[in-house]
Amino acid sequence: MSRALVLSSLLCPLVAGCFTYSPPPGERAAPKLRNISEARILDMKVHLFKQDGLCPGKEGKLYANANVQWPGHQPVPRSIGNDVDSLPPNGFDVKGPLVRGDANAHLFPSADVLASVESGFEATIVYTPDPQRFTFHENFPPEYSCYTGWYADGAQGSSGSSGFSGNSGNVGQHGSHGESGGTGGRGNNGGRVTAYVTIVGTKFYPRLLAVFANDNFFLAPADQPLEFGAAGGQGGNGGGGGNGGNGGDQPTKDVKRPDGSGGEKTVRVANGSAGNGGDGGNGGSGGYGGNGGTVDVTYDSRFPELAQLIKTDVRGGAGGYGGSAGYGGRGGGTNAEEGAQQGQDGSDGAQGQDGGGGSSGRATVRSGNVGGKFERLRGITVGGRKE
């Protein structure tokens, strides 16, 4: 007996279950999912989490945190979520003069900037499974980070139509050529933006940028750039070329031939040529980009630092991309035993050319007397507010 076998036989009696597997455990019931409806909610608060407030016209989100306790368990924290042990999003009813909620706990504040400038967004939030204990009256402040500028950019041109693919040939016939793609449409020219900018204060913020752009009023943070754009639209992309049709297979006929032993055999003999594949269509050219428009911005001459924050964009639109080339069709095949001939593959089409870019527009930024445009706005203090 080898030393390895001797050692194994000596160790096995000393080690429980040596070289064996443990028996499978008996069947256990699957763990029961804890449903939030079976728990007692000890306390709850609602909030906006990392949102500084609600930006007028921009979707926000409601958050809630609660301590809950299931029978026989220690209290645990829970928040709004889609799991059965979370606070259901559709359990929160949000209503206010300037804000509403939906079944996903999303918040939709009014887009009227001046409406909330003094009041903020007052809301009554009811946790509908237990409204007697959990009804909240909140006032979310407005914030304006969603306002970064004003734009009258041109729209992109329409795409060129795709070329039709060629038809495949019948037996012995050539495939037809694919059609070329259509040319992309020209991008639209940029529009016109006329804007006035000053510095103001409100109940919630001592210093903000106030803007009238094309007669639309909004507020913006005083520490971030403000852009006014009237860029030309990009040219439309050219349409793709159609693929060439496949050539038809070589025609054949059966012919009797002596088999060399006094009998006959049937031989498949070519009865014409295989069809060639059709050429692919060329891609269409991309459309020209639209020209940039006109931007005129006048900022309050009392605040020369505004000139460093104002940016403009009146670029001409980029040209559209050329359409893709169509593939050449395959040449027809053959199964002839005599006179076999394959058809030739068609040539691929050419890639379409990109369109040319549009011309730049005109942008003017100047200082001037603009305070009068902002002085009669409710809740607005021109020049800022002292804290």
Short mmCIF file of C-alpha atoms in Angstrom, two decimals:
data_model
loop_
_atom_site.label_atom_id
_atom_site.label_comp_id
_atom_site.label_asym_id
_atom_site.label_seq_id
_atom_site.Cartn_x
_atom_site.Cartn_y
_atom_site.Cartn_z
CA MET A 1 0.00 0.00 0.00
CA SER A 2 1.33 3.43 -0.93
CA ARG A 3 2.14 6.11 1.63
CA ALA A 4 -0.64 8.33 0.24
CA LEU A 5 -3.27 5.64 0.67
CA VAL A 6 -2.10 4.82 4.19
CA LEU A 7 -2.26 8.49 5.19
CA SER A 8 -5.72 8.84 3.66
CA SER A 9 -7.08 5.80 5.47
CA LEU A 10 -5.71 7.08 8.77
CA LEU A 11 -7.18 10.60 8.40
CA CYS A 12 -10.67 9.75 7.08
CA PRO A 13 -11.96 8.21 10.34
CA LEU A 14 -10.84 11.36 12.17
CA VAL A 15 -12.56 13.86 9.84
CA ALA A 16 -16.37 13.90 9.86
CA GLY A 17 -17.86 13.47 6.41
CA CYS A 18 -14.49 12.95 4.70
CA PHE A 19 -14.94 12.98 0.90
CA THR A 20 -18.75 13.23 1.20
CA TYR A 21 -21.31 16.02 0.70
CA SER A 22 -23.69 17.21 3.40
CA PRO A 23 -27.25 16.05 2.84
CA PRO A 24 -29.50 18.69 1.26
CA PRO A 25 -31.54 20.71 3.76
CA GLY A 26 -35.26 20.23 3.92
CA GLU A 27 -37.44 22.61 1.94
CA ARG A 28 -37.79 26.02 3.56
CA ALA A 29 -40.58 28.51 2.97
CA ALA A 30 -39.59 31.52 0.91
CA PRO A 31 -39.09 34.66 3.03
CA LYS A 32 -42.20 36.82 3.19
CA LEU A 33 -41.91 40.24 1.60
CA ARG A 34 -42.75 42.96 4.09
CA ASN A 35 -45.40 45.29 2.74
CA ILE A 36 -45.40 48.91 3.85
CA SER A 37 -49.15 48.66 4.49
CA GLU A 38 -48.45 46.17 7.31
CA ALA A 39 -46.03 48.49 9.10
CA ARG A 40 -46.62 51.34 11.52
CA ILE A 41 -45.11 54.62 10.40
CA LEU A 42 -43.58 56.26 13.45
CA ASP A 43 -42.60 59.59 11.90
CA MET A 44 -42.15 61.18 8.49
CA LYS A 45 -40.73 64.29 6.87
CA VAL A 46 -40.94 65.54 3.27
CA HIS A 47 -38.26 67.57 1.51
CA LEU A 48 -36.46 68.28 -1.80
CA PHE A 49 -33.23 66.44 -0.90
CA LYS A 50 -30.35 68.14 -2.80
CA GLN A 51 -32.58 70.50 -4.77
CA ASP A 52 -32.10 74.10 -3.58
CA GLY A 53 -35.71 74.83 -4.43
CA LEU A 54 -38.03 74.60 -7.42
CA CYS A 55 -37.11 76.31 -10.67
CA PRO A 56 -40.18 77.84 -12.36
CA GLY A 57 -41.34 75.67 -15.22
CA LYS A 58 -38.85 72.87 -14.55
CA GLU A 59 -39.88 69.46 -13.19
CA GLY A 60 -38.72 68.72 -9.64
CA LYS A 61 -39.04 65.72 -7.33
CA LEU A 62 -40.50 65.14 -3.88
CA TYR A 63 -38.57 63.12 -1.31
CA ALA A 64 -39.78 61.66 1.98
CA ASN A 65 -38.09 59.84 4.84
CA ALA A 66 -39.84 57.85 7.53
CA ASN A 67 -39.09 55.50 10.39
CA VAL A 68 -41.34 52.44 10.16
CA GLN A 69 -41.84 49.36 12.31
CA TRP A 70 -43.21 45.96 11.39
CA PRO A 71 -44.66 43.82 14.21
CA GLY A 72 -41.90 42.03 16.08
CA HIS A 73 -39.09 44.02 14.43
CA GLN A 74 -36.96 47.04 15.25
CA PRO A 75 -37.77 50.36 13.53
CA VAL A 76 -36.04 50.91 10.18
CA PRO A 77 -35.81 53.90 7.82
CA ARG A 78 -37.77 53.94 4.58
CA SER A 79 -38.16 56.43 1.72
CA ILE A 80 -40.22 56.87 -1.44
CA GLY A 81 -39.66 54.00 -3.87
CA ASN A 82 -41.28 51.33 -6.01
CA ASP A 83 -40.54 48.37 -3.71
CA VAL A 84 -43.43 46.95 -1.68
CA ASP A 85 -41.69 47.94 1.57
CA SER A 86 -41.11 51.56 0.43
CA LEU A 87 -43.38 54.57 0.68
CA PRO A 88 -45.47 54.49 -2.53
CA PRO A 89 -44.94 57.50 -4.84
CA ASN A 90 -48.64 57.64 -5.64
CA GLY A 91 -49.40 57.88 -1.92
CA PHE A 92 -48.43 61.57 -1.87
CA ASP A 93 -51.00 64.12 -3.00
CA VAL A 94 -49.36 67.50 -3.71
CA LYS A 95 -51.44 70.60 -4.35
CA GLY A 96 -50.67 74.29 -4.19
CA PRO A 97 -51.46 77.59 -5.91
CA LEU A 98 -48.31 77.35 -8.02
CA VAL A 99 -47.27 73.69 -7.87
CA ARG A 100 -48.81 70.26 -8.37
CA GLY A 101 -47.59 66.68 -8.07
CA ASP A 102 -48.23 63.45 -9.97
CA ALA A 103 -48.41 59.74 -9.20
CA ASN A 104 -44.62 59.42 -9.48
CA ALA A 105 -43.94 62.06 -6.81
CA HIS A 106 -42.75 64.51 -9.47
CA LEU A 107 -43.37 68.20 -8.90
CA PHE A 108 -44.48 70.67 -11.57
CA PRO A 109 -44.03 74.32 -10.58
CA SER A 110 -45.62 77.19 -12.49
CA ALA A 111 -43.47 78.65 -15.27
CA ASP A 112 -44.53 82.21 -14.36
CA VAL A 113 -41.33 83.54 -12.80
CA LEU A 114 -42.93 86.61 -11.21
CA ALA A 115 -45.79 84.62 -9.65
CA SER A 116 -43.47 82.88 -7.15
CA VAL A 117 -40.87 85.61 -6.66
CA GLU A 118 -42.36 86.67 -3.31
CA SER A 119 -44.50 83.72 -2.23
CA GLY A 120 -42.34 80.77 -3.23
CA PHE A 121 -44.14 77.51 -3.92
CA GLU A 122 -46.63 76.82 -1.14
CA ALA A 123 -47.88 73.25 -1.10
CA THR A 124 -50.10 70.98 0.95
CA ILE A 125 -48.71 67.44 0.86
CA VAL A 126 -50.94 64.62 2.07
CA TYR A 127 -49.79 61.04 2.63
CA THR A 128 -53.09 59.52 1.53
CA PRO A 129 -52.79 56.15 3.36
CA ASP A 130 -52.78 58.09 6.67
CA PRO A 131 -53.89 61.69 6.05
CA GLN A 132 -54.82 62.37 9.68
CA ARG A 133 -51.26 61.93 10.90
CA PHE A 134 -49.24 62.96 7.86
CA THR A 135 -50.39 66.17 6.21
CA PHE A 136 -47.64 68.72 5.62
CA HIS A 137 -47.71 72.41 4.74
CA GLU A 138 -44.47 73.31 2.96
CA ASN A 139 -43.13 76.40 1.24
CA PHE A 140 -40.41 75.52 -1.24
CA PRO A 141 -38.26 78.48 -2.30
CA PRO A 142 -37.81 79.36 -5.97
CA GLU A 143 -34.41 78.88 -7.56
CA TYR A 144 -33.26 79.81 -11.04
CA SER A 145 -30.42 77.52 -12.11
CA CYS A 146 -32.51 76.16 -14.99
CA TYR A 147 -32.35 79.56 -16.72
CA THR A 148 -29.07 79.76 -18.60
CA GLY A 149 -30.00 82.10 -21.46
CA TRP A 150 -32.34 82.58 -24.39
CA TYR A 151 -32.12 81.02 -27.84
CA ALA A 152 -33.66 81.48 -31.28
CA ASP A 153 -31.63 78.83 -33.09
CA GLY A 154 -32.60 77.70 -36.57
CA ALA A 155 -34.05 74.22 -36.98
CA GLN A 156 -32.15 71.42 -38.71
CA GLY A 157 -32.89 70.83 -42.36
CA SER A 158 -34.89 67.82 -43.44
CA SER A 159 -33.06 64.62 -44.32
CA GLY A 160 -32.84 63.53 -47.93
CA SER A 161 -34.95 60.61 -49.04
CA SER A 162 -33.32 57.20 -49.27
CA GLY A 163 -32.84 55.71 -52.72
CA PHE A 164 -34.84 52.63 -53.64
CA SER A 165 -32.93 49.38 -53.88
CA GLY A 166 -32.69 47.68 -57.26
CA ASN A 167 -34.74 44.62 -58.12
CA SER A 168 -33.10 41.23 -58.23
CA GLY A 169 -32.96 39.62 -61.66
CA ASN A 170 -34.80 36.46 -62.57
CA VAL A 171 -32.83 33.46 -63.86
CA GLY A 172 -30.24 34.73 -66.30
CA GLN A 173 -31.17 38.40 -65.85
CA HIS A 174 -29.12 41.24 -64.42
CA GLY A 175 -30.10 42.95 -61.16
CA SER A 176 -31.15 46.59 -61.56
CA HIS A 177 -29.14 49.46 -60.12
CA GLY A 178 -29.98 51.12 -56.82
CA GLU A 179 -31.18 54.71 -56.85
CA SER A 180 -29.14 57.59 -55.46
CA GLY A 181 -30.20 59.15 -52.19
CA GLY A 182 -31.80 62.60 -52.10
CA THR A 183 -30.03 65.77 -51.04
CA GLY A 184 -30.53 66.97 -47.47
CA GLY A 185 -32.50 70.17 -46.90
CA ARG A 186 -30.82 73.43 -45.96
CA GLY A 187 -30.78 74.27 -42.25
CA ASN A 188 -33.00 77.16 -41.18
CA ASN A 189 -31.39 80.50 -40.46
CA GLY A 190 -31.07 81.64 -36.87
CA GLY A 191 -33.68 84.08 -35.63
CA ARG A 192 -33.36 87.37 -33.76
CA VAL A 193 -32.83 87.88 -30.03
CA THR A 194 -33.19 91.28 -28.36
CA ALA A 195 -32.34 91.20 -24.66
CA TYR A 196 -31.88 93.54 -21.68
CA VAL A 197 -30.00 92.52 -18.53
CA THR A 198 -29.60 94.05 -15.08
CA ILE A 199 -28.98 93.03 -11.47
CA VAL A 200 -31.86 92.74 -9.00
CA GLY A 201 -32.69 91.40 -5.57
CA THR A 202 -35.76 89.50 -4.35
CA LYS A 203 -37.18 88.30 -1.04
CA PHE A 204 -35.19 85.07 -1.37
CA TYR A 205 -31.97 86.30 -3.04
CA PRO A 206 -30.00 89.53 -2.60
CA ARG A 207 -28.46 89.38 -6.05
CA LEU A 208 -29.79 87.86 -9.28
CA LEU A 209 -29.64 88.54 -12.99
CA ALA A 210 -32.91 89.83 -14.39
CA VAL A 211 -33.54 89.46 -18.12
CA PHE A 212 -36.06 90.52 -20.71
CA ALA A 213 -35.39 88.50 -23.88
CA ASN A 214 -37.81 88.92 -26.77
CA ASP A 215 -40.27 90.32 -24.20
CA ASN A 216 -39.97 87.23 -21.98
CA PHE A 217 -38.89 87.85 -18.37
CA PHE A 218 -36.77 85.48 -16.30
CA LEU A 219 -34.27 85.45 -13.44
CA ALA A 220 -30.90 83.69 -13.39
CA PRO A 221 -28.07 83.16 -10.88
CA ALA A 222 -25.66 86.08 -10.71
CA ASP A 223 -22.57 83.87 -10.69
CA GLN A 224 -22.98 81.90 -13.91
CA PRO A 225 -22.65 82.87 -17.60
CA LEU A 226 -25.74 83.93 -19.50
CA GLU A 227 -25.88 82.97 -23.17
CA PHE A 228 -27.99 84.40 -25.99
CA GLY A 229 -27.99 82.36 -29.17
CA ALA A 230 -29.31 82.53 -32.70
CA ALA A 231 -27.21 79.86 -34.38
CA GLY A 232 -28.06 78.54 -37.82
CA GLY A 233 -29.58 75.10 -38.05
CA GLN A 234 -27.54 72.15 -39.25
CA GLY A 235 -28.13 71.00 -42.79
CA GLY A 236 -30.15 67.85 -43.26
CA ASN A 237 -28.30 64.59 -43.86
CA GLY A 238 -28.24 63.16 -47.34
CA GLY A 239 -30.30 60.07 -48.03
CA GLY A 240 -28.62 56.69 -48.33
CA GLY A 241 -28.17 55.14 -51.74
CA GLY A 242 -30.22 52.08 -52.57
CA ASN A 243 -28.55 48.68 -52.82
CA GLY A 244 -28.13 47.08 -56.22
CA GLY A 245 -30.30 44.12 -57.03
CA ASN A 246 -28.79 40.63 -57.14
CA GLY A 247 -28.20 38.99 -60.51
CA GLY A 248 -30.24 35.97 -61.48
CA ASP A 249 -28.65 32.52 -61.40
CA GLN A 250 -27.25 30.98 -64.59
CA PRO A 251 -29.92 29.11 -66.58
CA THR A 252 -29.28 25.42 -67.22
CA LYS A 253 -30.78 22.48 -69.08
CA ASP A 254 -30.45 18.73 -68.64
CA VAL A 255 -28.69 16.91 -71.49
CA LYS A 256 -28.23 13.14 -71.97
CA ARG A 257 -24.62 12.04 -72.33
CA PRO A 258 -23.07 8.57 -72.83
CA ASP A 259 -21.84 7.23 -69.51
CA GLY A 260 -18.97 5.19 -71.14
CA SER A 261 -20.53 1.81 -70.32
CA GLY A 262 -23.16 1.73 -73.01
CA GLY A 263 -25.71 3.66 -70.99
CA GLU A 264 -26.60 7.35 -70.57
CA LYS A 265 -26.32 9.89 -67.85
CA THR A 266 -27.99 13.27 -67.35
CA VAL A 267 -25.68 16.28 -67.26
CA ARG A 268 -26.72 19.81 -66.22
CA VAL A 269 -25.41 22.14 -68.95
CA ALA A 270 -25.29 25.96 -69.00
CA ASN A 271 -28.01 27.48 -71.13
CA GLY A 272 -26.94 31.13 -70.98
CA SER A 273 -25.06 33.46 -68.68
CA ALA A 274 -25.67 34.27 -65.03
CA GLY A 275 -26.96 37.78 -64.36
CA ASN A 276 -24.67 40.48 -62.98
CA GLY A 277 -25.48 42.31 -59.78
CA GLY A 278 -26.73 45.90 -60.09
CA ASP A 279 -24.60 48.81 -58.88
CA GLY A 280 -25.39 50.46 -55.58
CA GLY A 281 -26.77 54.00 -55.64
CA ASN A 282 -24.71 56.99 -54.54
CA GLY A 283 -25.42 58.62 -51.20
CA GLY A 284 -27.16 61.99 -51.37
CA SER A 285 -25.27 65.18 -50.52
CA GLY A 286 -25.78 66.76 -47.11
CA GLY A 287 -27.69 70.04 -47.01
CA TYR A 288 -26.07 73.40 -46.37
CA GLY A 289 -26.14 74.78 -42.85
CA GLY A 290 -28.36 77.76 -42.12
CA ASN A 291 -26.86 81.20 -41.50
CA GLY A 292 -26.54 82.56 -37.99
CA GLY A 293 -29.09 85.13 -36.90
CA THR A 294 -28.89 88.39 -34.95
CA VAL A 295 -28.35 88.92 -31.21
CA ASP A 296 -28.58 92.37 -29.58
CA VAL A 297 -27.95 92.52 -25.82
CA THR A 298 -28.00 95.70 -23.73
CA TYR A 299 -26.80 95.37 -20.15
CA ASP A 300 -27.23 97.90 -17.35
CA SER A 301 -24.36 100.41 -17.57
CA ARG A 302 -24.34 100.68 -13.77
CA PHE A 303 -22.97 97.13 -13.59
CA PRO A 304 -20.02 96.83 -16.01
CA GLU A 305 -19.20 93.38 -14.58
CA LEU A 306 -22.19 92.04 -16.51
CA ALA A 307 -20.16 92.23 -19.73
CA GLN A 308 -18.02 89.32 -18.49
CA LEU A 309 -21.05 87.10 -17.90
CA ILE A 310 -22.83 87.62 -21.23
CA LYS A 311 -22.03 85.15 -24.02
CA THR A 312 -23.42 85.02 -27.55
CA ASP A 313 -23.66 82.32 -30.21
CA VAL A 314 -24.52 83.23 -33.80
CA ARG A 315 -22.58 80.49 -35.54
CA GLY A 316 -23.60 79.30 -38.95
CA GLY A 317 -25.04 75.83 -38.91
CA ALA A 318 -22.85 72.87 -39.81
CA GLY A 319 -23.45 71.12 -43.10
CA GLY A 320 -25.40 67.91 -43.11
CA TYR A 321 -23.61 64.60 -43.45
CA GLY A 322 -23.49 62.87 -46.82
CA GLY A 323 -25.65 59.81 -47.21
CA SER A 324 -24.23 56.31 -47.09
CA ALA A 325 -23.43 54.47 -50.31
CA GLY A 326 -25.58 51.61 -51.49
CA TYR A 327 -23.99 48.16 -51.76
CA GLY A 328 -23.58 46.49 -55.11
CA GLY A 329 -25.75 43.47 -55.75
CA ARG A 330 -24.29 39.95 -55.83
CA GLY A 331 -23.70 38.27 -59.14
CA GLY A 332 -25.88 35.28 -59.93
CA GLY A 333 -24.66 31.80 -59.02
CA THR A 334 -24.64 28.58 -60.98
CA ASN A 335 -25.03 24.84 -60.48
CA ALA A 336 -24.09 23.91 -64.07
CA GLU A 337 -21.76 20.95 -64.53
CA GLU A 338 -20.71 22.15 -67.99
CA GLY A 339 -20.10 25.77 -68.95
CA ALA A 340 -20.50 27.05 -65.38
CA GLN A 341 -20.24 30.81 -65.05
CA GLN A 342 -20.79 33.15 -62.09
CA GLY A 343 -22.29 36.60 -62.58
CA GLN A 344 -20.24 39.66 -61.67
CA ASP A 345 -20.97 41.55 -58.46
CA GLY A 346 -22.20 45.10 -58.87
CA SER A 347 -20.09 48.04 -57.72
CA ASP A 348 -20.81 49.86 -54.50
CA GLY A 349 -22.07 53.41 -54.84
CA ALA A 350 -20.15 56.48 -53.66
CA GLN A 351 -20.53 58.08 -50.23
CA GLY A 352 -22.43 61.37 -50.46
CA GLN A 353 -20.59 64.63 -49.86
CA ASP A 354 -21.09 66.61 -46.66
CA GLY A 355 -22.89 69.93 -47.05
CA GLY A 356 -21.20 73.27 -46.53
CA GLY A 357 -21.56 75.31 -43.33
CA GLY A 358 -23.68 78.44 -43.05
CA SER A 359 -22.33 81.94 -42.50
CA SER A 360 -22.02 83.49 -39.05
CA GLY A 361 -24.61 85.99 -37.93
CA ARG A 362 -24.19 89.25 -36.02
CA ALA A 363 -23.96 89.73 -32.24
CA THR A 364 -23.81 93.04 -30.40
CA VAL A 365 -23.33 93.45 -26.63
CA ARG A 366 -23.45 97.03 -25.33
CA SER A 367 -24.07 98.91 -22.08
CA GLY A 368 -27.03 101.22 -21.70
CA ASN A 369 -29.83 102.56 -19.52
CA VAL A 370 -32.15 99.60 -18.97
CA GLY A 371 -33.31 100.14 -15.38
CA GLY A 372 -36.67 101.53 -16.41
CA LYS A 373 -37.69 98.18 -17.95
CA PHE A 374 -37.43 96.46 -14.55
CA GLU A 375 -38.53 99.07 -12.00
CA ARG A 376 -42.26 98.30 -11.89
CA LEU A 377 -41.99 94.55 -11.50
CA ARG A 378 -43.55 93.29 -8.27
CA GLY A 379 -41.08 91.79 -5.83
CA ILE A 380 -38.03 92.98 -7.78
CA THR A 381 -35.47 95.43 -6.38
CA VAL A 382 -33.27 96.82 -9.15
CA GLY A 383 -29.60 96.94 -8.15
CA GLY A 384 -29.85 94.09 -5.65
CA ARG A 385 -30.92 93.88 -2.01
CA LYS A 386 -28.80 94.30 1.10
CA GLU A 387 -28.79 91.29 3.40
#
